[in-house]
């Protein structure tokens, strides 16, 4: 089953949006298989955002993501990678549609509340960067047959 890595960024945690954000993925029908509140080391932040290393916002991004706790999560479900990106909304919250997390709660690209893996390869890399195998829980939700044919 497909899995993706999501992280509620420090702004989402500070603004008490953890429950609201998790609720959106739960009620959509996805399954939570990994969850932890954690401080992010510079090393982890720099690896996670390595693709942006040359961008002008990189240093600020690493400072921000390491500035306060984040909620790191792994979610499972059919099509969860692309669907989570839609639920999250466009990178700049001013361009995110209402109804998306960023569209409903954000106004600034540097405070866009949540990260989501953007493709199957990055999802796999990010899940294993942030979580040990034994931190992930394999389970079958009892409601699965009411969500899937
Ligand atoms: P996304 O988080 O939607 O995958 P991304 O991978 O292009 O977006 O960028 C990673 C993060 O970097 C993004 O969530 C916020 C920050 N960022 C991106 N573009 C930025 C910009 N022009 N100015 C400031 N921060 C930016
Ligand atoms: Mg990205």
GROMACS .gro file of N, CA, C and O in nm, residues 7-26 35-37 69-73 75 101 105 113-114:
model
  132
    7UNK      N    1   0.475   1.632   0.738
    7UNK     CA    2   0.522   1.692   0.864
    7UNK      C    3   0.450   1.824   0.887
    7UNK      O    4   0.450   1.912   0.800
    8UNK      N    5   0.387   1.836   1.004
    8UNK     CA    6   0.330   1.964   1.044
    8UNK      C    7   0.447   2.049   1.093
    8UNK      O    8   0.520   2.011   1.185
    9UNK      N    9   0.469   2.161   1.027
    9UNK     CA   10   0.586   2.245   1.053
    9UNK      C   11   0.568   2.323   1.185
    9UNK      O   12   0.458   2.326   1.241
   10UNK      N   13   0.675   2.388   1.233
   10UNK     CA   14   0.666   2.457   1.361
   10UNK      C   15   0.549   2.557   1.371
   10UNK      O   16   0.489   2.571   1.478
   11UNK      N   17   0.515   2.623   1.262
   11UNK     CA   18   0.403   2.718   1.267
   11UNK      C   19   0.270   2.647   1.292
   11UNK      O   20   0.185   2.694   1.368
   12UNK      N   21   0.253   2.530   1.232
   12UNK     CA   22   0.130   2.454   1.253
   12UNK      C   23   0.117   2.405   1.396
   12UNK      O   24   0.007   2.406   1.454
   13UNK      N   25   0.231   2.363   1.455
   13UNK     CA   26   0.230   2.317   1.594
   13UNK      C   27   0.203   2.435   1.688
   13UNK      O   28   0.117   2.429   1.776
   14UNK      N   29   0.275   2.547   1.667
   14UNK     CA   30   0.258   2.664   1.754
   14UNK      C   31   0.117   2.720   1.746
   14UNK      O   32   0.063   2.768   1.846
   15UNK      N   33   0.056   2.711   1.629
   15UNK     CA   34  -0.079   2.766   1.611
   15UNK      C   35  -0.190   2.669   1.651
   15UNK      O   36  -0.307   2.695   1.628
   16UNK      N   37  -0.150   2.554   1.709
   16UNK     CA   38  -0.247   2.456   1.764
   16UNK      C   39  -0.334   2.397   1.654
   16UNK      O   40  -0.455   2.374   1.674
   17UNK      N   41  -0.273   2.376   1.538
   17UNK     CA   42  -0.348   2.321   1.425
   17UNK      C   43  -0.324   2.171   1.405
   17UNK      O   44  -0.369   2.113   1.306
   18UNK      N   45  -0.254   2.108   1.501
   18UNK     CA   46  -0.220   1.966   1.482
   18UNK      C   47  -0.346   1.880   1.465
   18UNK      O   48  -0.357   1.800   1.372
   19UNK      N   49  -0.442   1.897   1.556
   19UNK     CA   50  -0.564   1.816   1.549
   19UNK      C   51  -0.642   1.842   1.421
   19UNK      O   52  -0.685   1.747   1.353
   20UNK      N   53  -0.658   1.967   1.387
   20UNK     CA   54  -0.730   2.006   1.264
   20UNK      C   55  -0.665   1.946   1.140
   20UNK      O   56  -0.734   1.897   1.050
   21UNK      N   57  -0.533   1.950   1.136
   21UNK     CA   58  -0.463   1.898   1.017
   21UNK      C   59  -0.473   1.746   1.010
   21UNK      O   60  -0.506   1.689   0.906
   22UNK      N   61  -0.451   1.678   1.122
   22UNK     CA   62  -0.461   1.532   1.122
   22UNK      C   63  -0.602   1.488   1.085
   22UNK      O   64  -0.623   1.393   1.010
   23UNK      N   65  -0.701   1.561   1.136
   23UNK     CA   66  -0.841   1.528   1.108
   23UNK      C   67  -0.869   1.520   0.958
   23UNK      O   68  -0.943   1.432   0.911
   24UNK      N   69  -0.808   1.609   0.882
   24UNK     CA   70  -0.837   1.613   0.738
   24UNK      C   71  -0.791   1.486   0.667
   24UNK      O   72  -0.857   1.440   0.574
   25UNK      N   73  -0.678   1.431   0.710
   25UNK     CA   74  -0.629   1.308   0.646
   25UNK      C   75  -0.705   1.187   0.698
   25UNK      O   76  -0.732   1.092   0.624
   26UNK      N   77  -0.743   1.190   0.826
   26UNK     CA   78  -0.822   1.080   0.884
   26UNK      C   79  -0.958   1.070   0.817
   26UNK      O   80  -1.000   0.963   0.776
   35UNK      N   81   0.383   0.840   1.373
   35UNK     CA   82   0.352   0.973   1.429
   35UNK      C   83   0.449   1.005   1.542
   35UNK      O   84   0.465   0.925   1.634
   36UNK      N   85   0.516   1.120   1.532
   36UNK     CA   86   0.599   1.163   1.646
   36UNK      C   87   0.616   1.315   1.647
   36UNK      O   88   0.631   1.378   1.542
   37UNK      N   89   0.612   1.371   1.769
   37UNK     CA   90   0.647   1.511   1.791
   37UNK      C   91   0.796   1.516   1.816
   37UNK      O   92   0.847   1.440   1.900
   69UNK      N   93   0.928   2.244   1.770
   69UNK     CA   94   0.890   2.106   1.734
   69UNK      C   95   0.803   2.096   1.608
   69UNK      O   96   0.727   2.187   1.577
   70UNK      N   97   0.817   1.984   1.543
   70UNK     CA   98   0.732   1.948   1.429
   70UNK      C   99   0.662   1.815   1.461
   70UNK      O  100   0.707   1.741   1.548
   71UNK      N  101   0.553   1.788   1.390
   71UNK     CA  102   0.486   1.658   1.401
   71UNK      C  103   0.512   1.582   1.272
   71UNK      O  104   0.462   1.619   1.166
   72UNK      N  105   0.595   1.477   1.283
   72UNK     CA  106   0.631   1.396   1.167
   72UNK      C  107   0.535   1.277   1.158
   72UNK      O  108   0.502   1.216   1.260
   73UNK      N  109   0.489   1.250   1.036
   73UNK     CA  110   0.386   1.146   1.020
   73UNK      C  111   0.410   1.066   0.893
   73UNK      O  112   0.462   1.118   0.795
   75UNK      N  113   0.153   0.843   0.643
   75UNK     CA  114   0.014   0.809   0.613
   75UNK      C  115   0.012   0.710   0.497
   75UNK      O  116   0.094   0.717   0.406
  101UNK      N  117  -0.533   2.293   0.323
  101UNK     CA  118  -0.476   2.333   0.453
  101UNK      C  119  -0.406   2.468   0.440
  101UNK      O  120  -0.430   2.560   0.519
  105UNK      N  121  -0.542   2.824   0.612
  105UNK     CA  122  -0.475   2.869   0.734
  105UNK      C  123  -0.350   2.953   0.713
  105UNK      O  124  -0.292   3.000   0.810
  113UNK      N  125   0.288   2.581   0.692
  113UNK     CA  126   0.221   2.488   0.785
  113UNK      C  127   0.255   2.341   0.777
  113UNK      O  128   0.258   2.273   0.878
  114UNK      N  129   0.275   2.290   0.657
  114UNK     CA  130   0.287   2.144   0.644
  114UNK      C  131   0.371   2.108   0.523
  114UNK      O  132   0.366   2.176   0.420
   0.00000   0.00000   0.00000
